[in-house]
mmCIF file of C-alpha atoms in Angstrom:
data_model
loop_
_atom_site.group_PDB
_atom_site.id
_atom_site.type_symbol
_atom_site.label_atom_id
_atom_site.label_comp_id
_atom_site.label_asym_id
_atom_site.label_seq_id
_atom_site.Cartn_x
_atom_site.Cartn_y
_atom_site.Cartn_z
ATOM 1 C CA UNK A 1 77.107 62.681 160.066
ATOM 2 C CA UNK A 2 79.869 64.173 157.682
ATOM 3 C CA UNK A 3 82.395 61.405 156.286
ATOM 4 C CA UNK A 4 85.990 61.525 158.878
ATOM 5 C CA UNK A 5 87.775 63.597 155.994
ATOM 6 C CA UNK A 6 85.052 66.867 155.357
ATOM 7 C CA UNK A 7 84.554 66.945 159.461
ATOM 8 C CA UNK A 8 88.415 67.104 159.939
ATOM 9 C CA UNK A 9 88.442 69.739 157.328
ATOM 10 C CA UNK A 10 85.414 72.059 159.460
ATOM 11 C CA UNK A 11 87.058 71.180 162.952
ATOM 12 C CA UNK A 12 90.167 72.851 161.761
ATOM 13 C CA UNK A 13 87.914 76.000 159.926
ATOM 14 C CA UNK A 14 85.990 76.125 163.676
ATOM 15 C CA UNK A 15 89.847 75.613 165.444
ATOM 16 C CA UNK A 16 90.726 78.898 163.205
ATOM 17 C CA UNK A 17 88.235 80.905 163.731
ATOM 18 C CA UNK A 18 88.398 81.968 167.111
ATOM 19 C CA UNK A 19 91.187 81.154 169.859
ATOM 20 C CA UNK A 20 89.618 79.003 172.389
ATOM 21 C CA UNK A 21 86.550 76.763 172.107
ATOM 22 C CA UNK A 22 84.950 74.794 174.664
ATOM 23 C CA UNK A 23 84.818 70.864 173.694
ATOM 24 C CA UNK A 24 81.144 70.897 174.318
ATOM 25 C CA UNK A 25 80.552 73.507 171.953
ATOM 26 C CA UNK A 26 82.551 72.031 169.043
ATOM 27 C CA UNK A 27 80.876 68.839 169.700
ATOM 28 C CA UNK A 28 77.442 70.508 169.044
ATOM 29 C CA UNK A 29 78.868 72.869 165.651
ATOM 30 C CA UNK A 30 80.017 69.449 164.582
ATOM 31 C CA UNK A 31 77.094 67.361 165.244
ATOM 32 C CA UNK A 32 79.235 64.554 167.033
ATOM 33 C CA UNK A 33 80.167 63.257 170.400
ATOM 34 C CA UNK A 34 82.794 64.882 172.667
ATOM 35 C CA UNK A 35 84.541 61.947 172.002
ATOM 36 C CA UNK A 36 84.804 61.715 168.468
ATOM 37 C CA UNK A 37 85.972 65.651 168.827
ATOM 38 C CA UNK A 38 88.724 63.948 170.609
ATOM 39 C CA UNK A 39 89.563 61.484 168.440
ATOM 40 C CA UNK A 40 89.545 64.251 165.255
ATOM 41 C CA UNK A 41 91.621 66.560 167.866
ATOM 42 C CA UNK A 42 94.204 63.689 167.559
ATOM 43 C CA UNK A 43 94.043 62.611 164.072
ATOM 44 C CA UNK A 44 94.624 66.370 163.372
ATOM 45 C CA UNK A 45 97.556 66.355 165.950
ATOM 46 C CA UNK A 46 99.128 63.252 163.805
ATOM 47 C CA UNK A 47 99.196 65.184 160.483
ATOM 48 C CA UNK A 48 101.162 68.089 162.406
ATOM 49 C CA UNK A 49 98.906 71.003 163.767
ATOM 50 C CA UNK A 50 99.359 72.191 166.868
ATOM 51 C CA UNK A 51 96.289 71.588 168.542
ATOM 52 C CA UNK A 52 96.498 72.380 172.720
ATOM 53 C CA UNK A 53 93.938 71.426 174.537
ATOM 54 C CA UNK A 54 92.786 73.674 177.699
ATOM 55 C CA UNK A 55 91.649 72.896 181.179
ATOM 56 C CA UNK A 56 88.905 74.274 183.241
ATOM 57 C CA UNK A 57 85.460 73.324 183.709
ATOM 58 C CA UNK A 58 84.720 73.776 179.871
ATOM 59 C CA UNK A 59 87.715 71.998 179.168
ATOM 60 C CA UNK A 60 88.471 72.885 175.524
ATOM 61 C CA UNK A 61 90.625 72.929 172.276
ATOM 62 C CA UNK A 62 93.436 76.005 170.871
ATOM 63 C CA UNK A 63 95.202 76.026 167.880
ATOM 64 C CA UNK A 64 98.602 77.343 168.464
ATOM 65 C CA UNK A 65 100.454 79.308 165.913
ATOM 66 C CA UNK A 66 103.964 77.518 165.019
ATOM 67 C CA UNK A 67 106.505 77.465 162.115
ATOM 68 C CA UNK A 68 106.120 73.601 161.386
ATOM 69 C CA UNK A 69 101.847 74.260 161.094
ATOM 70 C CA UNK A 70 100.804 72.691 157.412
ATOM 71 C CA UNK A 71 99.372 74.805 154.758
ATOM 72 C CA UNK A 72 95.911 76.585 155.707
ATOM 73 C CA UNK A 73 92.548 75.038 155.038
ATOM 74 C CA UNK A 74 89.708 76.779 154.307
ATOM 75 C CA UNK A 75 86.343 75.491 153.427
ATOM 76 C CA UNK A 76 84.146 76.445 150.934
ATOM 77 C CA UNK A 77 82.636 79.674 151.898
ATOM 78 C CA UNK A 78 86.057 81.012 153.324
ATOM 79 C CA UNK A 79 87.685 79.848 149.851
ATOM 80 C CA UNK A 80 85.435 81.956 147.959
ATOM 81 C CA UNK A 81 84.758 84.514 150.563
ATOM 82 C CA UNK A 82 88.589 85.559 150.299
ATOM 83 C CA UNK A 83 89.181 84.799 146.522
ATOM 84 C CA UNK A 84 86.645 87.643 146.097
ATOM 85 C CA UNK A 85 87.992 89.907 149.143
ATOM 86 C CA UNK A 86 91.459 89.586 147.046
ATOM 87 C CA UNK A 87 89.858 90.351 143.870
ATOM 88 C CA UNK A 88 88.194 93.774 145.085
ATOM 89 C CA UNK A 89 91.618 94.791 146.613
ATOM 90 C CA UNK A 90 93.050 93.976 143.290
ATOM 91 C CA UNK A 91 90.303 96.294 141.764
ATOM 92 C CA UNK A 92 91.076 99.291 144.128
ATOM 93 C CA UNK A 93 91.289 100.148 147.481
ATOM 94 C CA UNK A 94 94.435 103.137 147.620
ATOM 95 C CA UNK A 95 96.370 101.111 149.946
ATOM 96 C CA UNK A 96 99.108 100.302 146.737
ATOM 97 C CA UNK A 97 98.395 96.683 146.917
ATOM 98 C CA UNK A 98 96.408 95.884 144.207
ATOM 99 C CA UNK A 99 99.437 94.212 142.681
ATOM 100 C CA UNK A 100 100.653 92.550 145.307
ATOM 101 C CA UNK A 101 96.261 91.099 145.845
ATOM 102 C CA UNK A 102 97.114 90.614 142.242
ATOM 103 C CA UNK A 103 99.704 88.030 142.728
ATOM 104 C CA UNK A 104 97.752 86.372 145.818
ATOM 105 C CA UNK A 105 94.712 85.630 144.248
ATOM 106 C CA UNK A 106 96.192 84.638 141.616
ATOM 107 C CA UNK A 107 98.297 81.646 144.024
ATOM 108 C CA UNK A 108 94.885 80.983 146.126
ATOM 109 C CA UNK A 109 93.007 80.245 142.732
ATOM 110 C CA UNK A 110 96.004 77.638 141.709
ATOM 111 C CA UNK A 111 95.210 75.765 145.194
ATOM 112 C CA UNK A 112 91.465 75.576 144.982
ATOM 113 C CA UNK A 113 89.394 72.842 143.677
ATOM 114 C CA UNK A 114 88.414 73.444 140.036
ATOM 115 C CA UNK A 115 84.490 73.717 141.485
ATOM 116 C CA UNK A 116 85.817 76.464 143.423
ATOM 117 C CA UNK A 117 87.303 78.136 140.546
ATOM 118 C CA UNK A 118 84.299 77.811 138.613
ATOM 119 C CA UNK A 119 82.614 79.551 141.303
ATOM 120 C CA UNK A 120 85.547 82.145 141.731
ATOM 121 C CA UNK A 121 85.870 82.685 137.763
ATOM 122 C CA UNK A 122 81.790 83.840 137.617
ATOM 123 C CA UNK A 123 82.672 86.825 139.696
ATOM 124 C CA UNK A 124 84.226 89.853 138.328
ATOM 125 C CA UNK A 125 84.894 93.109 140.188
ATOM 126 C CA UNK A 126 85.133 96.224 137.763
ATOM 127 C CA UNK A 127 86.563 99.638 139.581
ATOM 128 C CA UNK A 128 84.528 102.280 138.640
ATOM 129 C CA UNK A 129 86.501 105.425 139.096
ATOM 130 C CA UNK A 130 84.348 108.385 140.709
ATOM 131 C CA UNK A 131 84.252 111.971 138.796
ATOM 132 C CA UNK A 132 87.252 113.269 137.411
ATOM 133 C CA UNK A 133 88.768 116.222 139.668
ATOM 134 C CA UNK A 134 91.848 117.269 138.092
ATOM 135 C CA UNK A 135 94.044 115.238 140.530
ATOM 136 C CA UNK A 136 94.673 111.330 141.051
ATOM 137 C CA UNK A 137 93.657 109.770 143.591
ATOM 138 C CA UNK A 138 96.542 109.514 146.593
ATOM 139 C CA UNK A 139 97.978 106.045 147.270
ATOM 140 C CA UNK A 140 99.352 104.875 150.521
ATOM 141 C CA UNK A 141 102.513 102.490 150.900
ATOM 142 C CA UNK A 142 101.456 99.638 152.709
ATOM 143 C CA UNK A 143 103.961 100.401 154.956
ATOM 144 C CA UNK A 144 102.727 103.022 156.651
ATOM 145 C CA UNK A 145 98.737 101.547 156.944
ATOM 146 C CA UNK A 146 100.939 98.949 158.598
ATOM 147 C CA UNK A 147 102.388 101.064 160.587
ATOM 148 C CA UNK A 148 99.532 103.252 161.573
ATOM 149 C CA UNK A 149 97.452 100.129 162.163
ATOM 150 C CA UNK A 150 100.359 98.696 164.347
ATOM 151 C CA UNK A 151 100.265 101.800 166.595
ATOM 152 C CA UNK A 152 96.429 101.839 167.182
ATOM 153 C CA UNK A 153 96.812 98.297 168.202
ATOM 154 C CA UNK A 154 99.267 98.568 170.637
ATOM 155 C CA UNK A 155 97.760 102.019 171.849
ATOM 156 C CA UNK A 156 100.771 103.930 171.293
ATOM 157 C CA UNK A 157 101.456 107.338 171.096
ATOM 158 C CA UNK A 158 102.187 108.346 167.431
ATOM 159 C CA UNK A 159 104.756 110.879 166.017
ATOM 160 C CA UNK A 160 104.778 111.641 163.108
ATOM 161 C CA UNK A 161 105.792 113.993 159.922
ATOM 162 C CA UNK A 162 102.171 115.812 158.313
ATOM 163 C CA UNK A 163 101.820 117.803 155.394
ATOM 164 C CA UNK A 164 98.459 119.726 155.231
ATOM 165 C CA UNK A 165 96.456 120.293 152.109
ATOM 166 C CA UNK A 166 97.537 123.281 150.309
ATOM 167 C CA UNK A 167 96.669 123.700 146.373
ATOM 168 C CA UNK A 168 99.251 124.913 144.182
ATOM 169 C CA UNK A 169 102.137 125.209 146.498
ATOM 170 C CA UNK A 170 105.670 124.966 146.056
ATOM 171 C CA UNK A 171 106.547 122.607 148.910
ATOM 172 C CA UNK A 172 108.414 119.541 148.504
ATOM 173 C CA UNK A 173 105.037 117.662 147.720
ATOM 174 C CA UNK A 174 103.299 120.554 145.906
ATOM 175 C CA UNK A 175 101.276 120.970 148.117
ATOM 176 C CA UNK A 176 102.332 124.373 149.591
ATOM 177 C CA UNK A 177 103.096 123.405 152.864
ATOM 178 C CA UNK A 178 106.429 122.308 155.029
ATOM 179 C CA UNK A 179 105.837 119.228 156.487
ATOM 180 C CA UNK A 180 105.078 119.368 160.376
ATOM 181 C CA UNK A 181 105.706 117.303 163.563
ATOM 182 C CA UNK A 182 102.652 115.774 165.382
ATOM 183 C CA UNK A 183 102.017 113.936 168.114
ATOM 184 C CA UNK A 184 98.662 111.681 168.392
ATOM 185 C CA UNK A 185 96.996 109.003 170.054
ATOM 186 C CA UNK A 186 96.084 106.584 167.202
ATOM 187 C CA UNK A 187 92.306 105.646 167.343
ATOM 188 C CA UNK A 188 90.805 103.881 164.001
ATOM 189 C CA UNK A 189 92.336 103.617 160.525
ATOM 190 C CA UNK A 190 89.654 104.359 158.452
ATOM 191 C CA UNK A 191 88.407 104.084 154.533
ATOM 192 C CA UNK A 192 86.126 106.203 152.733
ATOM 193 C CA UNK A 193 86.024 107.332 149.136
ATOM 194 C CA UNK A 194 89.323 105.762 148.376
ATOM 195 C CA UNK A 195 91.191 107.281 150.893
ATOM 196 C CA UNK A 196 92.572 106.405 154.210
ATOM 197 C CA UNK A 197 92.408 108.196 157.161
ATOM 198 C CA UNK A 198 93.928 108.288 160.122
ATOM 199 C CA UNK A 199 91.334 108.932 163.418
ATOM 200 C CA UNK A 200 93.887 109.981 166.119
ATOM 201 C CA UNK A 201 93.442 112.235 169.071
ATOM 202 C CA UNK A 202 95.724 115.058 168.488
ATOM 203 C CA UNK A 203 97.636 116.032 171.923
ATOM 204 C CA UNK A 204 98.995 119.595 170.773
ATOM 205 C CA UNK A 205 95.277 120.469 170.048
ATOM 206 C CA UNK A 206 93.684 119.025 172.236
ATOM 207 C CA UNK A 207 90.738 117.516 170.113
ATOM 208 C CA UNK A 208 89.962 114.561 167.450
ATOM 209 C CA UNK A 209 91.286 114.812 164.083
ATOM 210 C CA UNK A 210 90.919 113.100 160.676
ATOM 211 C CA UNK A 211 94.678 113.000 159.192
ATOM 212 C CA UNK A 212 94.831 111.876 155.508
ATOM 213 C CA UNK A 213 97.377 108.660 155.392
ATOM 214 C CA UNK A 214 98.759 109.446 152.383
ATOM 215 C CA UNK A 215 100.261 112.839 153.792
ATOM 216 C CA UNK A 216 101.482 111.014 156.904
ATOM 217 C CA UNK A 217 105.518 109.632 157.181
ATOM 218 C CA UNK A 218 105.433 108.044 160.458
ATOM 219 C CA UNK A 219 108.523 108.297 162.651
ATOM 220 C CA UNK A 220 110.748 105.729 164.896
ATOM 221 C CA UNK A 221 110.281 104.986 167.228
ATOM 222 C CA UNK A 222 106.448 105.532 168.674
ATOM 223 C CA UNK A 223 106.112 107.028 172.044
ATOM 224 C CA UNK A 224 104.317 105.411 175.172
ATOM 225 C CA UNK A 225 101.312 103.456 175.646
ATOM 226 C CA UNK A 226 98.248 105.335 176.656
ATOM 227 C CA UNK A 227 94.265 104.773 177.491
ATOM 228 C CA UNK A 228 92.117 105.339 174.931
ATOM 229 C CA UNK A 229 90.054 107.833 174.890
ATOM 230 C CA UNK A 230 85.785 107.381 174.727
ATOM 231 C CA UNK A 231 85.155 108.597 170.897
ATOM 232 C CA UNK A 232 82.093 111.399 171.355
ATOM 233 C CA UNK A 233 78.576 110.402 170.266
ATOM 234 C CA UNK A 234 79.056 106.725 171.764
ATOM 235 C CA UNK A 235 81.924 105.269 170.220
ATOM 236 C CA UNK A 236 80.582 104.978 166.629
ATOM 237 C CA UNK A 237 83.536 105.755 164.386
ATOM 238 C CA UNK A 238 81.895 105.593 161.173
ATOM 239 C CA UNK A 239 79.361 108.719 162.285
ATOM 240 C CA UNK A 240 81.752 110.151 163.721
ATOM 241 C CA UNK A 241 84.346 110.263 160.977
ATOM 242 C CA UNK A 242 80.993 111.331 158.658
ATOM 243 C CA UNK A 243 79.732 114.224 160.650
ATOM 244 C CA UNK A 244 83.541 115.409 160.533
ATOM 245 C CA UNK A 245 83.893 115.140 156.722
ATOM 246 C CA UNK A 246 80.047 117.423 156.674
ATOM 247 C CA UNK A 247 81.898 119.915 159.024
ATOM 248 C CA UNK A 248 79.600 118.974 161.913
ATOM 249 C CA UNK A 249 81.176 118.860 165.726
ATOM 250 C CA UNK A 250 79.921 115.464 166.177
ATOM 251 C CA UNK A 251 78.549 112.500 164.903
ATOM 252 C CA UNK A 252 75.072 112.452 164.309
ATOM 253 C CA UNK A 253 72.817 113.329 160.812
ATOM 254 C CA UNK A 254 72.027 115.714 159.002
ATOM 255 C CA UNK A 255 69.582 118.160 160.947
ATOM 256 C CA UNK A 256 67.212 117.510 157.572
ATOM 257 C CA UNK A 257 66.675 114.761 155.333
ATOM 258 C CA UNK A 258 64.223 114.258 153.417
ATOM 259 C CA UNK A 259 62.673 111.890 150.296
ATOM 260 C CA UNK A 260 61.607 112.566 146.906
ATOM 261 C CA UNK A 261 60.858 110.350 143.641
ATOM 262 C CA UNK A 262 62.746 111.496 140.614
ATOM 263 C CA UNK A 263 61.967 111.156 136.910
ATOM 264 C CA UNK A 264 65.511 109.800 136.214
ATOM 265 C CA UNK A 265 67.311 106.848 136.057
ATOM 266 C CA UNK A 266 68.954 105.613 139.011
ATOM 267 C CA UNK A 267 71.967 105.085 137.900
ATOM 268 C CA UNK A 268 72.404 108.748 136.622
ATOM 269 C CA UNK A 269 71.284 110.511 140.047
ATOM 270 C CA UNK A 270 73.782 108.088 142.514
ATOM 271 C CA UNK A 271 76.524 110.005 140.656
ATOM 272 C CA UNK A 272 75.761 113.196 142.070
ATOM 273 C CA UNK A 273 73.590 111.791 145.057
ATOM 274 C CA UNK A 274 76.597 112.277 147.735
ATOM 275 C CA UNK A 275 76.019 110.524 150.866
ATOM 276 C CA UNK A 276 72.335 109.832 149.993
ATOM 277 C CA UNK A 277 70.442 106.518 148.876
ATOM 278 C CA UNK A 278 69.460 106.095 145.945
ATOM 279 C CA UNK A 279 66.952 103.116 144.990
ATOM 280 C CA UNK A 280 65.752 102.327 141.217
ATOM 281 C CA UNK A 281 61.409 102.099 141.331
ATOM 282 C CA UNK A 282 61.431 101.476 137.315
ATOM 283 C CA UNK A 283 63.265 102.791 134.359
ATOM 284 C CA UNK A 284 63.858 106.272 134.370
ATOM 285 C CA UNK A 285 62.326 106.854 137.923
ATOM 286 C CA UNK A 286 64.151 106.399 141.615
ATOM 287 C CA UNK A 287 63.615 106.921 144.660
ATOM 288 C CA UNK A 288 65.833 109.301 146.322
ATOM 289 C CA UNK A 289 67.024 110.049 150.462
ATOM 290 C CA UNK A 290 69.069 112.709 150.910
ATOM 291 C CA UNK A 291 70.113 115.161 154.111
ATOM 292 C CA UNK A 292 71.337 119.172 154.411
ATOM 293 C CA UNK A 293 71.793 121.425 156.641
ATOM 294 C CA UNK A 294 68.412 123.177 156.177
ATOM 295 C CA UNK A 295 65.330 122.569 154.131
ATOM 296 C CA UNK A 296 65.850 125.269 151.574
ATOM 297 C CA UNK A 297 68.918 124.257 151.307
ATOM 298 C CA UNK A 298 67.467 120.454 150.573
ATOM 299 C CA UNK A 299 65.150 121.508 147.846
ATOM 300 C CA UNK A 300 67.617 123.447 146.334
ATOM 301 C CA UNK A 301 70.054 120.884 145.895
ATOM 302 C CA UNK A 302 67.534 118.032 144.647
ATOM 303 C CA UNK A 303 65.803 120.769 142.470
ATOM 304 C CA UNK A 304 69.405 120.811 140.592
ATOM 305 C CA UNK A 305 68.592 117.591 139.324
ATOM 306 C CA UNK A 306 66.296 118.962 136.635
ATOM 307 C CA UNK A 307 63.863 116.218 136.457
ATOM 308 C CA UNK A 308 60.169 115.816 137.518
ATOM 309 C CA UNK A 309 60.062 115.814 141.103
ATOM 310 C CA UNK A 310 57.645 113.939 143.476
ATOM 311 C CA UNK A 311 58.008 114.758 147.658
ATOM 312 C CA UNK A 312 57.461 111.871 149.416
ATOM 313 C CA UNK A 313 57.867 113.817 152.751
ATOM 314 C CA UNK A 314 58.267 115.132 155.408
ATOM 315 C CA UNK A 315 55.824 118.513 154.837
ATOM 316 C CA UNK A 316 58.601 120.625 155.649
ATOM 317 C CA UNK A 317 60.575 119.621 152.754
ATOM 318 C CA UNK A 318 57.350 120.539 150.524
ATOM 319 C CA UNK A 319 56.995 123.688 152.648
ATOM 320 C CA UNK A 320 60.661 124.335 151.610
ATOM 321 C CA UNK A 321 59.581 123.707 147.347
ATOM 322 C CA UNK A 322 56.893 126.219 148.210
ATOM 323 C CA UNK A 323 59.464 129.028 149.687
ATOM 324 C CA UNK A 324 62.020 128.161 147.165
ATOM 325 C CA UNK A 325 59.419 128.045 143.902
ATOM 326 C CA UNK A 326 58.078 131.748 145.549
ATOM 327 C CA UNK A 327 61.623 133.280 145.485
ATOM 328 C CA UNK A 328 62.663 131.745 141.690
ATOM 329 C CA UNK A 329 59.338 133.414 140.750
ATOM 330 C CA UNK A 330 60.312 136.555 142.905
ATOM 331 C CA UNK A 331 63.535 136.890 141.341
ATOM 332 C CA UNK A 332 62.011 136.032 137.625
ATOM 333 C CA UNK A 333 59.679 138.959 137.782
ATOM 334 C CA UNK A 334 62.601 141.526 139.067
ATOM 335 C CA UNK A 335 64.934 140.478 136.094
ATOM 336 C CA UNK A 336 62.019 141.376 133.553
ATOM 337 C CA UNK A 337 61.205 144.155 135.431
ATOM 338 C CA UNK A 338 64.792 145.798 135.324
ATOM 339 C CA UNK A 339 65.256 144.279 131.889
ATOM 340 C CA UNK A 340 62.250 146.604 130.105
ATOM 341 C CA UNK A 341 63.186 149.850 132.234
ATOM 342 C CA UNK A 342 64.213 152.470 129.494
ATOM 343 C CA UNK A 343 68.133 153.078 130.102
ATOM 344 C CA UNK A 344 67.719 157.093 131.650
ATOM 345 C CA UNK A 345 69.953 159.139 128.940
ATOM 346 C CA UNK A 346 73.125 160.928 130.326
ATOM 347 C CA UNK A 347 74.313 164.157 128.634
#
């Protein structure tokens, strides 16, 4: 059995973890009687959390938020588990809080045990910034992923100010383009390549749309409540937001994938590997999965890699080599053939 002071410490991580928990059930996380539960339910009560216990025929334990409630626990895993949670926002995330994770891990590490900042001070997080396209990445004020987040929890209607993409405008952004009013029922706030989106169910339209959160200035205040909405292909928003970013209707994959071994390093093909996975076999060969809309179109784009190339399957990826190796030949032979034709002299 844990000593009265480290079983305290993982009733209140249990108490904190969810809302309600049946007395039985803590009893068995904990290893101990109901009764000493109890008794650690009131020793915690003594040193000031508010700790309500529940009736029914599970009888359990809350822990109610309150102004007086002492500093937070946390045990070892969640220590370390949000030191390095802080650290990666710190790192990047284009939210426009990396200083402000800055400053927070930096006060969590103070608080921690020096074996926990040990363990904390072995990890480091290095941003690696993606291809250089010209532009910098967007950043979002917190304020409005708050706000967007706060009106897709509280299922309320959205209005707000959006200002498409338009390259080299003139508009008060640059980017070509006035600033419009939507309306939208707020689904998922979503991440992907650095950028937030907004997954919303746009009423003027009439159908879902991806809006880019750093191009949204939410207005005051939201309209009414609503019922969401059943998000096609069964609710998964990460496919979902995927297929729309590959232009498809839905969610699903690509209509063709297919897998090849490469005679490169790993590390040099992820760069260029989009959405596919790429896993190192030895150096200077990998292993790579990757999905189009067609299978010439698949050969085409992993014969771009210029390296040795090994089809792992299916046939009709090899099938698609064969067509594509046939036309590069094809179109070899007619540049040589136009190339030696004598030039017909004009008077």
């Amino acid at each position: 059995m844990q000593k009265t002071s480290a079983r305290l410490l993982s009733l209140l991580s249990l108490l904190q973890a969810r809302r309600d928990w049946p007395g039985a059930l803590l009893a068995e996380r904990l290893r101990v009687s109901p009764r000493t539960v109890r008794r650690d339910v009131d020793r915690l009560r003594e040193l000031g959390y508010p700790i309500v216990a529940t009736k029914g025929p599970d009888g359990g334990y809350r822990l109610d938020a309150g102004r007086e409630l002492p500093p937070l626990l946390f045990d070892d895993e969640q220590a370390v588990a949000l030191a390095l949670a802080l650290q990666s926002a710190a790192a990047a995330t284009g939210a426009g809080v990396e200083e402000a994770a800055a400053r927070a891990l930096t006060t969590v590490r103070q608080v921690m045990p020096a074996r926990l900042r040990r363990r904390i001070d072995t990890f480091r997080v290095t941003a690696v910034e993606r291809p250089a396209t010209g532009r910098p990445d967007p950043q979002v004020h917190s304020s409005v992923l708050i706000a967007l987040s706060a009106a897709v929890h509280a299922r309320e209607v959205l209005r707000f100010d959006y200002t498409p993409a338009h390259p080299g405008g003139t508009g008060p952004d640059r980017s070509g383009a006035e600033p419009t009013l939507r309306r939208a029922e707020p689904h998922h706030l979503v991440t992907s390549g650095g950028r937030w989106y907004l997954l919303a169910w746009d009423l003027d339209r009439q159908d879902w749309r991806t809006f880019r959160a750093d191009r949204i200035a939410p207005r005051t205040p939201t309209g009414p409540r609503f019922t969401p909405r059943e998000l096609p292909g069964g609710g998964e928003v990460a496919a979902f937001v995927a297929g729309r970013f590959r232009g498809a209707d839905g969610p699903g994959d690509w209509p063709c994938r297919g897998e090849v071994i490469l005679d490169l390093p790993a590390a040099d093909v992820s760069r260029y590997a989009r959405d596919g996975l790429v896993e190192e076999l030895e150096p200077g060969r990998c292993r790579l999965v990757l999905g189009s809309w067609s299978w010439p179109g698949l050969a085409a784009t992993i014969a771009r890699f210029d390296a040795g190339i090994e089809v792992v399957g299916p046939p009709e990826l090899k099938d698609a080599f064969a067509q594509l190796a046939r036309r590069c030949a094809e179109a070899a032979a007619s540049t040589t053939t136009t190339a030696s034709r004598p030039r017909e002299q004009t008077a």
